[in-house]
Amino acid sequence: MVRVEFLGPIGKEPMEIDVKTLKELKEILNKDENLKEWLKNSAVAVNEKIVSSLDVKLKDGDRVAILPPVCGG
Amino acid sequence: MVRVEFLGPIGKEPMEIDVKTLKELKEILNKDENLKEWLKNSAVAVNEKIVSSLDVKLKDGDRVAILPPVCGG
Amino acid sequence: MVEVFKGGIPVIDTLQRWYEEFKLEGYGAMIPFIGIVRPDNKIDGLSFDLYLPMLNEWFKKWENLPDAKIMMAHSFGDVMVGETSFLCAVFTKHRREGFKYLEEFVEDFKANAPIWKYDLINGKRIFAKDRAKELKNAGILKEE
Amino acid sequence: MVEVFKGGIPVIDTLQRWYEEFKLEGYGAMIPFIGIVRPDNKIDGLSFDLYLPMLNEWFKKWENLPDAKIMMAHSFGDVMVGETSFLCAVFTKHRREGFKYLEEFVEDFKANAPIWKYDLINGKRIFAKDRAKELKNAGILKEE
């Protein structure tokens, strides 16, 4: 199982999902119409590191974060 | 009379001198061998403003400052 | 580690602590940056969410510079107008590296720190979408 | 007016006073610069002479900027290692003007403020000739 967190203004509770790749995760998350909008401009981190490709294997216990546009300070 | 102040490391007491121009003052100050060295790299202010030319008339009560190289902070 | 505070940062206490900690370490310049909440857009204040594990991960590359020390604090939750939500300080031997590092650090922070800002208006918390910037590789999960 | 202090500047008290004075004036960025005396060249400290009338005259052009507020303090007399001899703070609406003004201000200060620095070594006060810079139009009274 992979834990998916939705940060900041997305305002969605974390999910535990049984997926093996980011591609699979993409399919599932895009089914949620509200989330779909956020995915257009959100970055994705796996275990606190931003990823640049969907060819990332996920293993049991990995943490995925969906990161909408930021503005600190 | 003009008041001449020697700032910072020059370490000379202020003088009251009867001169009408900076040219005249230059003649007088260069007679002091120690001062002569400082005059090579010192700027001159008349009434707190740095001057760029010797063609400055001095009047009674003017304040002249001899300013050696600076380093604040 | 980034120092985090619920609500406004205790600016003066924090600066004092950092100053005392590093004033005898051979740094000739301490340059802080204090981000104060401005009374703009009729807001009562701002509010922040942080993703702390990633914030600390991001900060690591600034914590171990060979020729500078950088300290940083940020608020989470509500910060009222006139309070401070972001505080940092760069310590360097000479001033010029200090100016350079401060600017580079703050720009990197603005672009990459995982922090989300909201306006507080009439008791509501509204995402500051207009001021937010996409992180690198944003949109990777977008449906083609 | 430049604030002057005999010996080291009370850094934290001064920053607090400036912060409280301007935090509600619509400035989003306060960027101080703190010049700390480094334990270099085996000095016990530094010492300073100021020409105050001209220092204040020089500072005037920085006091009335349309889009920034700049505050400044400097020591005269002896300042020991670890103490602060120069303190300033730039307040601007946004950070970028703040970075720009801070750097311009400090460079102008270093080149043009009528201040003389001495090393304190074994109880002696030695002019820091190697670090001193000629003012503009220097040498005007030099004998041809």
GROMACS .gro file of C-alpha atoms in nm:
model
  434
    1MET     CA    1   0.000   0.000   0.000
    2VAL     CA    2   0.111   0.355  -0.083
    3ARG     CA    3   0.009   0.657   0.122
    4VAL     CA    4  -0.100   0.956  -0.088
    5GLU     CA    5  -0.118   1.300   0.076
    6PHE     CA    6  -0.288   1.604  -0.075
    7LEU     CA    7  -0.112   1.918   0.041
    8GLY     CA    8  -0.224   2.273   0.106
    9PRO     CA    9  -0.543   2.397  -0.058
   10ILE     CA   10  -0.643   2.064  -0.215
   11GLY     CA   11  -0.807   1.985   0.116
   12LYS     CA   12  -0.854   1.611   0.069
   13GLU     CA   13  -0.784   1.345   0.331
   14PRO     CA   14  -0.481   1.116   0.277
   15MET     CA   15  -0.551   0.787   0.101
   16GLU     CA   16  -0.393   0.440   0.119
   17ILE     CA   17  -0.391   0.293  -0.231
   18ASP     CA   18  -0.262  -0.033  -0.374
   19VAL     CA   19  -0.065   0.080  -0.682
   20LYS     CA   20   0.273  -0.022  -0.823
   21THR     CA   21   0.355   0.280  -1.042
   22LEU     CA   22   0.279   0.651  -1.074
   23LYS     CA   23   0.102   0.572  -1.404
   24GLU     CA   24  -0.150   0.359  -1.218
   25LEU     CA   25  -0.189   0.630  -0.955
   26LYS     CA   26  -0.253   0.888  -1.227
   27GLU     CA   27  -0.542   0.679  -1.367
   28ILE     CA   28  -0.706   0.652  -1.029
   29LEU     CA   29  -0.664   1.012  -0.916
   30ASN     CA   30  -0.796   1.156  -1.243
   31LYS     CA   31  -1.131   0.989  -1.178
   32ASP     CA   32  -1.196   1.252  -0.910
   33GLU     CA   33  -1.324   1.560  -1.100
   34ASN     CA   34  -1.215   1.808  -0.833
   35LEU     CA   35  -0.870   1.653  -0.798
   36LYS     CA   36  -0.829   1.648  -1.176
   37GLU     CA   37  -0.810   2.028  -1.176
   38TRP     CA   38  -0.536   2.032  -0.914
   39LEU     CA   39  -0.333   1.765  -1.093
   40LYS     CA   40  -0.287   2.004  -1.387
   41ASN     CA   41  -0.055   2.229  -1.190
   42SER     CA   42   0.061   2.008  -0.903
   43ALA     CA   43   0.404   1.854  -0.864
   44VAL     CA   44   0.450   1.508  -0.719
   45ALA     CA   45   0.695   1.399  -0.453
   46VAL     CA   46   0.780   1.041  -0.365
   47ASN     CA   47   0.931   1.011  -0.018
   48GLU     CA   48   0.984   1.391  -0.005
   49LYS     CA   49   1.167   1.414  -0.340
   50ILE     CA   50   0.999   1.570  -0.643
   51VAL     CA   51   0.985   1.331  -0.936
   52SER     CA   52   1.029   1.424  -1.303
   53SER     CA   53   0.896   1.110  -1.469
   54LEU     CA   54   0.605   0.871  -1.431
   55ASP     CA   55   0.841   0.574  -1.464
   56VAL     CA   56   0.876   0.549  -1.090
   57LYS     CA   57   0.808   0.217  -0.922
   58LEU     CA   58   0.622   0.240  -0.596
   59LYS     CA   59   0.674  -0.002  -0.315
   60ASP     CA   60   0.489  -0.081   0.001
   61GLY     CA   61   0.508   0.207   0.248
   62ASP     CA   62   0.611   0.477  -0.002
   63ARG     CA   63   0.476   0.825   0.062
   64VAL     CA   64   0.342   1.020  -0.236
   65ALA     CA   65   0.263   1.390  -0.199
   66ILE     CA   66   0.056   1.598  -0.441
   67LEU     CA   67   0.191   1.955  -0.425
   68PRO     CA   68  -0.014   2.243  -0.569
   69PRO     CA   69   0.152   2.580  -0.655
   70VAL     CA   70   0.343   2.724  -0.359
   71CYS     CA   71   0.390   3.066  -0.204
   72GLY     CA   72   0.590   3.097   0.116
   73GLY     CA   73   0.695   3.408   0.304
   74MET     CA   74   3.891   8.377   0.979
   75VAL     CA   75   3.832   8.025   0.855
   76ARG     CA   76   3.825   7.721   1.083
   77VAL     CA   77   4.021   7.423   0.950
   78GLU     CA   78   3.963   7.080   1.100
   79PHE     CA   79   4.184   6.777   1.046
   80LEU     CA   80   3.977   6.461   1.064
   81GLY     CA   81   4.047   6.107   1.174
   82PRO     CA   82   4.405   5.982   1.179
   83ILE     CA   83   4.567   6.316   1.088
   84GLY     CA   84   4.556   6.394   1.458
   85LYS     CA   85   4.615   6.768   1.440
   86GLU     CA   86   4.431   7.032   1.640
   87PRO     CA   87   4.188   7.261   1.449
   88MET     CA   88   4.329   7.593   1.330
   89GLU     CA   89   4.179   7.935   1.271
   90ILE     CA   90   4.343   8.085   0.961
   91ASP     CA   91   4.294   8.412   0.775
   92VAL     CA   92   4.268   8.299   0.410
   93LYS     CA   93   4.036   8.403   0.128
   94THR     CA   94   4.067   8.102  -0.106
   95LEU     CA   95   4.151   7.732  -0.100
   96LYS     CA   96   4.461   7.813  -0.307
   97GLU     CA   97   4.595   8.026  -0.024
   98LEU     CA   98   4.509   7.755   0.226
   99LYS     CA   99   4.691   7.496   0.015
  100GLU     CA  100   5.011   7.704   0.028
  101ILE     CA  101   4.996   7.731   0.404
  102LEU     CA  102   4.908   7.369   0.482
  103ASN     CA  103   5.180   7.227   0.256
  104LYS     CA  104   5.444   7.395   0.471
  105ASP     CA  105   5.376   7.132   0.738
  106GLU     CA  106   5.577   6.825   0.627
  107ASN     CA  107   5.361   6.575   0.814
  108LEU     CA  108   5.039   6.730   0.683
  109LYS     CA  109   5.178   6.735   0.328
  110GLU     CA  110   5.163   6.356   0.317
  111TRP     CA  111   4.799   6.351   0.423
  112LEU     CA  112   4.703   6.618   0.169
  113LYS     CA  113   4.801   6.381  -0.114
  114ASN     CA  114   4.505   6.153  -0.050
  115SER     CA  115   4.267   6.373   0.150
  116ALA     CA  116   3.946   6.526   0.024
  117VAL     CA  117   3.834   6.873   0.131
  118ALA     CA  118   3.492   6.979   0.251
  119VAL     CA  119   3.377   7.339   0.290
  120ASN     CA  120   3.081   7.367   0.525
  121GLU     CA  121   3.029   6.988   0.513
  122LYS     CA  122   3.024   6.964   0.130
  123ILE     CA  123   3.315   6.809  -0.060
  124VAL     CA  124   3.464   7.052  -0.314
  125SER     CA  125   3.597   6.959  -0.658
  126SER     CA  126   3.793   7.273  -0.741
  127LEU     CA  127   4.031   7.512  -0.570
  128ASP     CA  128   3.837   7.809  -0.709
  129VAL     CA  129   3.631   7.833  -0.396
  130LYS     CA  130   3.611   8.164  -0.215
  131LEU     CA  131   3.621   8.138   0.161
  132LYS     CA  132   3.441   8.381   0.386
  133ASP     CA  133   3.456   8.459   0.752
  134GLY     CA  134   3.325   8.170   0.962
  135ASP     CA  135   3.353   7.902   0.691
  136ARG     CA  136   3.442   7.554   0.810
  137VAL     CA  137   3.701   7.360   0.611
  138ALA     CA  138   3.757   6.990   0.678
  139ILE     CA  139   4.053   6.783   0.562
  140LEU     CA  140   3.928   6.424   0.512
  141PRO     CA  141   4.177   6.137   0.480
  142PRO     CA  142   4.073   5.799   0.326
  143VAL     CA  143   3.764   5.655   0.494
  144CYS     CA  144   3.651   5.313   0.610
  145GLY     CA  145   3.324   5.282   0.798
  146GLY     CA  146   3.142   4.972   0.913
  147MET     CA  147   1.610   2.230   1.040
  148VAL     CA  148   1.365   2.508   0.972
  149GLU     CA  149   1.225   2.659   1.293
  150VAL     CA  150   0.847   2.666   1.275
  151PHE     CA  151   0.607   2.870   1.483
  152LYS     CA  152   0.229   2.857   1.515
  153GLY     CA  153   0.124   3.214   1.430
  154GLY     CA  154   0.359   3.513   1.406
  155ILE     CA  155   0.731   3.454   1.458
  156PRO     CA  156   0.890   3.606   1.773
  157VAL     CA  157   1.120   3.815   1.553
  158ILE     CA  158   1.333   3.988   1.811
  159ASP     CA  159   1.389   3.686   2.038
  160THR     CA  160   1.483   3.473   1.740
  161LEU     CA  161   1.723   3.731   1.596
  162GLN     CA  162   1.881   3.771   1.939
  163ARG     CA  163   1.929   3.397   1.974
  164TRP     CA  164   2.093   3.368   1.629
  165TYR     CA  165   2.308   3.678   1.684
  166GLU     CA  166   2.439   3.550   2.019
  167GLU     CA  167   2.502   3.206   1.872
  168PHE     CA  168   2.719   3.325   1.582
  169LYS     CA  169   2.864   3.665   1.672
  170LEU     CA  170   3.197   3.516   1.784
  171GLU     CA  171   3.227   3.265   1.500
  172GLY     CA  172   3.423   3.495   1.268
  173TYR     CA  173   3.132   3.620   1.059
  174GLY     CA  174   3.160   3.992   0.986
  175ALA     CA  175   2.815   4.028   0.836
  176MET     CA  176   2.474   3.914   0.958
  177ILE     CA  177   2.198   3.995   0.709
  178PRO     CA  178   1.845   3.902   0.818
  179PHE     CA  179   1.532   3.915   0.608
  180ILE     CA  180   1.205   3.984   0.789
  181GLY     CA  181   0.884   3.919   0.596
  182ILE     CA  182   0.605   4.126   0.752
  183VAL     CA  183   0.235   4.073   0.669
  184ARG     CA  184   0.120   4.388   0.487
  185PRO     CA  185  -0.231   4.535   0.517
  186ASP     CA  186  -0.308   4.464   0.149
  187ASN     CA  187  -0.626   4.355  -0.033
  188LYS     CA  188  -0.824   4.429   0.285
  189ILE     CA  189  -0.685   4.119   0.453
  190ASP     CA  190  -0.682   4.071   0.830
  191GLY     CA  191  -0.379   3.850   0.790
  192LEU     CA  192  -0.238   3.551   0.609
  193SER     CA  193  -0.245   3.182   0.690
  194PHE     CA  194   0.003   2.910   0.596
  195ASP     CA  195   0.022   2.535   0.550
  196LEU     CA  196   0.365   2.372   0.554
  197TYR     CA  197   0.477   2.031   0.435
  198LEU     CA  198   0.747   2.002   0.697
  199PRO     CA  199   0.935   1.685   0.589
  200MET     CA  200   0.992   1.832   0.244
  201LEU     CA  201   1.063   2.181   0.378
  202ASN     CA  202   1.347   2.041   0.587
  203GLU     CA  203   1.469   1.836   0.293
  204TRP     CA  204   1.472   2.150   0.075
  205PHE     CA  205   1.656   2.350   0.343
  206LYS     CA  206   1.938   2.095   0.376
  207LYS     CA  207   2.135   2.231   0.083
  208TRP     CA  208   2.142   2.576   0.250
  209GLU     CA  209   2.240   2.447   0.592
  210ASN     CA  210   2.587   2.322   0.506
  211LEU     CA  211   2.746   2.594   0.296
  212PRO     CA  212   3.125   2.608   0.333
  213ASP     CA  213   3.142   2.987   0.366
  214ALA     CA  214   2.810   3.090   0.520
  215LYS     CA  215   2.558   3.001   0.788
  216ILE     CA  216   2.188   3.041   0.712
  217MET     CA  217   1.913   3.026   0.973
  218MET     CA  218   1.542   3.025   0.893
  219ALA     CA  219   1.203   3.036   1.063
  220HIS     CA  220   0.849   3.020   0.919
  221SER     CA  221   0.497   3.041   1.055
  222PHE     CA  222   0.212   2.797   1.014
  223GLY     CA  223  -0.151   2.883   1.079
  224ASP     CA  224  -0.274   3.242   1.103
  225VAL     CA  225  -0.043   3.545   1.103
  226MET     CA  226  -0.203   3.886   1.146
  227VAL     CA  227  -0.115   4.212   0.969
  228GLY     CA  228   0.204   4.360   1.118
  229GLU     CA  229   0.329   4.021   1.234
  230THR     CA  230   0.612   3.830   1.068
  231SER     CA  231   0.563   3.499   0.887
  232PHE     CA  232   0.912   3.447   0.740
  233LEU     CA  233   1.247   3.520   0.901
  234CYS     CA  234   1.596   3.424   0.794
  235ALA     CA  235   1.952   3.541   0.850
  236VAL     CA  236   2.268   3.490   0.649
  237PHE     CA  237   2.606   3.502   0.824
  238THR     CA  238   2.919   3.549   0.610
  239LYS     CA  239   3.274   3.668   0.661
  240HIS     CA  240   3.232   3.961   0.421
  241ARG     CA  241   2.928   4.156   0.312
  242ARG     CA  242   2.934   4.073  -0.060
  243GLU     CA  243   2.885   3.696  -0.022
  244GLY     CA  244   2.612   3.784   0.225
  245PHE     CA  245   2.413   3.993  -0.024
  246LYS     CA  246   2.452   3.721  -0.286
  247TYR     CA  247   2.348   3.434  -0.060
  248LEU     CA  248   2.054   3.622   0.089
  249GLU     CA  249   1.906   3.698  -0.250
  250GLU     CA  250   1.968   3.349  -0.388
  251PHE     CA  251   1.829   3.188  -0.076
  252VAL     CA  252   1.512   3.397  -0.061
  253GLU     CA  253   1.442   3.349  -0.434
  254ASP     CA  254   1.491   2.971  -0.402
  255PHE     CA  255   1.265   2.974  -0.097
  256LYS     CA  256   0.991   3.162  -0.284
  257ALA     CA  257   1.009   2.924  -0.580
  258ASN     CA  258   1.058   2.589  -0.411
  259ALA     CA  259   0.963   2.577  -0.044
  260PRO     CA  260   0.651   2.360   0.005
  261ILE     CA  261   0.436   2.627   0.170
  262TRP     CA  262   0.083   2.739   0.085
  263LYS     CA  263  -0.050   3.086   0.156
  264TYR     CA  264  -0.406   3.194   0.223
  265ASP     CA  265  -0.559   3.538   0.270
  266LEU     CA  266  -0.767   3.586   0.584
  267ILE     CA  267  -1.066   3.799   0.489
  268ASN     CA  268  -1.375   3.833   0.708
  269GLY     CA  269  -1.285   3.517   0.896
  270LYS     CA  270  -1.244   3.315   0.575
  271ARG     CA  271  -0.925   3.141   0.461
  272ILE     CA  272  -0.884   3.194   0.084
  273PHE     CA  273  -0.600   3.028  -0.114
  274ALA     CA  274  -0.371   3.301  -0.259
  275LYS     CA  275  -0.384   3.145  -0.606
  276ASP     CA  276  -0.270   3.461  -0.786
  277ARG     CA  277   0.059   3.467  -0.593
  278ALA     CA  278   0.129   3.092  -0.605
  279LYS     CA  279   0.387   2.938  -0.837
  280GLU     CA  280   0.398   2.587  -0.981
  281LEU     CA  281   0.680   2.367  -0.852
  282LYS     CA  282   0.917   2.206  -1.104
  283ASN     CA  283   0.770   1.916  -1.298
  284ALA     CA  284   0.421   2.034  -1.209
  285GLY     CA  285   0.140   1.871  -1.408
  286ILE     CA  286   0.310   1.532  -1.430
  287LEU     CA  287  -0.015   1.355  -1.332
  288LYS     CA  288  -0.228   1.557  -1.573
  289GLU     CA  289  -0.452   1.352  -1.800
  290GLU     CA  290  -0.344   1.383  -2.165
  291MET     CA  291   1.992   6.148   1.136
  292VAL     CA  292   2.238   5.868   1.193
  293GLU     CA  293   2.211   5.716   1.541
  294VAL     CA  294   2.554   5.709   1.702
  295PHE     CA  295   2.669   5.504   1.999
  296LYS     CA  296   2.986   5.517   2.205
  297GLY     CA  297   3.120   5.161   2.178
  298GLY     CA  298   2.924   4.862   2.046
  299ILE     CA  299   2.570   4.921   1.916
  300PRO     CA  300   2.283   4.768   2.120
  301VAL     CA  301   2.182   4.560   1.818
  302ILE     CA  302   1.873   4.386   1.945
  303ASP     CA  303   1.719   4.688   2.121
  304THR     CA  304   1.776   4.902   1.813
  305LEU     CA  305   1.630   4.645   1.573
  306GLN     CA  306   1.329   4.604   1.802
  307ARG     CA  307   1.271   4.979   1.812
  308TRP     CA  308   1.288   5.008   1.432
  309TYR     CA  309   1.072   4.698   1.377
  310GLU     CA  310   0.800   4.825   1.613
  311GLU     CA  311   0.812   5.170   1.454
  312PHE     CA  312   0.757   5.051   1.095
  313LYS     CA  313   0.586   4.711   1.107
  314LEU     CA  314   0.241   4.860   1.051
  315GLU     CA  315   0.346   5.112   0.785
  316GLY     CA  316   0.281   4.882   0.490
  317TYR     CA  317   0.636   4.757   0.441
  318GLY     CA  318   0.646   4.385   0.363
  319ALA     CA  319   1.022   4.348   0.391
  320MET     CA  320   1.266   4.463   0.659
  321ILE     CA  321   1.627   4.382   0.568
  322PRO     CA  322   1.886   4.474   0.830
  323PHE     CA  323   2.262   4.461   0.790
  324ILE     CA  324   2.466   4.391   1.103
  325GLY     CA  325   2.840   4.457   1.083
  326ILE     CA  326   3.013   4.251   1.349
  327VAL     CA  327   3.379   4.303   1.450
  328ARG     CA  328   3.568   3.989   1.342
  329PRO     CA  329   3.863   3.840   1.532
  330ASP     CA  330   4.103   3.914   1.243
  331ASN     CA  331   4.469   4.022   1.233
  332LYS     CA  332   4.496   3.949   1.605
  333ILE     CA  333   4.292   4.258   1.692
  334ASP     CA  334   4.113   4.305   2.024
  335GLY     CA  335   3.865   4.526   1.847
  336LEU     CA  336   3.823   4.826   1.621
  337SER     CA  337   3.791   5.194   1.697
  338PHE     CA  338   3.617   5.466   1.499
  339ASP     CA  339   3.620   5.843   1.450
  340LEU     CA  340   3.315   6.004   1.291
  341TYR     CA  341   3.271   6.346   1.136
  342LEU     CA  342   2.910   6.374   1.242
  343PRO     CA  343   2.794   6.691   1.058
  344MET     CA  344   2.905   6.545   0.725
  345LEU     CA  345   2.783   6.196   0.811
  346ASN     CA  346   2.434   6.335   0.863
  347GLU     CA  347   2.462   6.542   0.546
  348TRP     CA  348   2.563   6.228   0.350
  349PHE     CA  349   2.276   6.028   0.502
  350LYS     CA  350   2.009   6.283   0.399
  351LYS     CA  351   1.973   6.148   0.046
  352TRP     CA  352   1.890   5.805   0.189
  353GLU     CA  353   1.642   5.931   0.447
  354ASN     CA  354   1.377   6.055   0.210
  355LEU     CA  355   1.335   5.784  -0.051
  356PRO     CA  356   0.983   5.771  -0.198
  357ASP     CA  357   0.951   5.392  -0.175
  358ALA     CA  358   1.173   5.287   0.116
  359LYS     CA  359   1.270   5.376   0.471
  360ILE     CA  360   1.632   5.337   0.577
  361MET     CA  361   1.755   5.350   0.936
  362MET     CA  362   2.119   5.352   1.037
  363ALA     CA  363   2.339   5.340   1.348
  364HIS     CA  364   2.718   5.355   1.387
  365SER     CA  365   2.966   5.334   1.672
  366PHE     CA  366   3.238   5.579   1.769
  367GLY     CA  367   3.528   5.492   1.997
  368ASP     CA  368   3.624   5.133   2.075
  369VAL     CA  369   3.421   4.829   1.966
  370MET     CA  370   3.542   4.489   2.079
  371VAL     CA  371   3.549   4.164   1.879
  372GLY     CA  372   3.197   4.015   1.861
  373GLU     CA  373   3.031   4.354   1.907
  374THR     CA  374   2.859   4.545   1.629
  375SER     CA  375   2.986   4.878   1.491
  376PHE     CA  376   2.747   4.929   1.198
  377LEU     CA  377   2.376   4.855   1.183
  378CYS     CA  378   2.118   4.953   0.925
  379ALA     CA  379   1.777   4.835   0.809
  380VAL     CA  380   1.592   4.887   0.483
  381PHE     CA  381   1.211   4.875   0.479
  382THR     CA  382   1.035   4.830   0.144
  383LYS     CA  383   0.698   4.711   0.021
  384HIS     CA  384   0.847   4.418  -0.172
  385ARG     CA  385   1.167   4.223  -0.126
  386ARG     CA  386   1.337   4.306  -0.456
  387GLU     CA  387   1.362   4.683  -0.401
  388GLY     CA  388   1.486   4.595  -0.054
  389PHE     CA  389   1.779   4.386  -0.181
  390LYS     CA  390   1.866   4.659  -0.431
  391TYR     CA  391   1.854   4.946  -0.182
  392LEU     CA  392   2.043   4.757   0.088
  393GLU     CA  393   2.333   4.681  -0.144
  394GLU     CA  394   2.343   5.033  -0.294
  395PHE     CA  395   2.320   5.191   0.048
  396VAL     CA  396   2.594   4.982   0.209
  397GLU     CA  397   2.830   5.032  -0.088
  398ASP     CA  398   2.771   5.409  -0.081
  399PHE     CA  399   2.828   5.406   0.294
  400LYS     CA  400   3.157   5.218   0.258
  401ALA     CA  401   3.281   5.457  -0.013
  402ASN     CA  402   3.157   5.791   0.114
  403ALA     CA  403   3.069   5.802   0.484
  404PRO     CA  404   3.321   6.018   0.673
  405ILE     CA  405   3.434   5.751   0.919
  406TRP     CA  406   3.785   5.639   1.010
  407LYS     CA  407   3.870   5.292   1.132
  408TYR     CA  408   4.153   5.183   1.360
  409ASP     CA  409   4.267   4.838   1.472
  410LEU     CA  410   4.303   4.790   1.846
  411ILE     CA  411   4.613   4.577   1.903
  412ASN     CA  412   4.783   4.542   2.241
  413GLY     CA  413   4.615   4.856   2.366
  414LYS     CA  414   4.728   5.061   2.063
  415ARG     CA  415   4.500   5.236   1.812
  416ILE     CA  416   4.642   5.183   1.460
  417PHE     CA  417   4.483   5.350   1.154
  418ALA     CA  418   4.348   5.079   0.917
  419LYS     CA  419   4.523   5.237   0.617
  420ASP     CA  420   4.508   4.920   0.404
  421ARG     CA  421   4.127   4.913   0.420
  422ALA     CA  422   4.069   5.289   0.379
  423LYS     CA  423   3.949   5.444   0.051
  424GLU     CA  424   4.006   5.795  -0.079
  425LEU     CA  425   3.699   6.014  -0.097
  426LYS     CA  426   3.607   6.175  -0.430
  427ASN     CA  427   3.827   6.467  -0.533
  428ALA     CA  428   4.092   6.348  -0.290
  429GLY     CA  429   4.433   6.512  -0.332
  430ILE     CA  430   4.293   6.850  -0.432
  431LEU     CA  431   4.532   7.026  -0.192
  432LYS     CA  432   4.834   6.825  -0.305
  433GLU     CA  433   5.136   7.033  -0.398
  434GLU     CA  434   5.214   7.007  -0.771
   0.00000   0.00000   0.00000
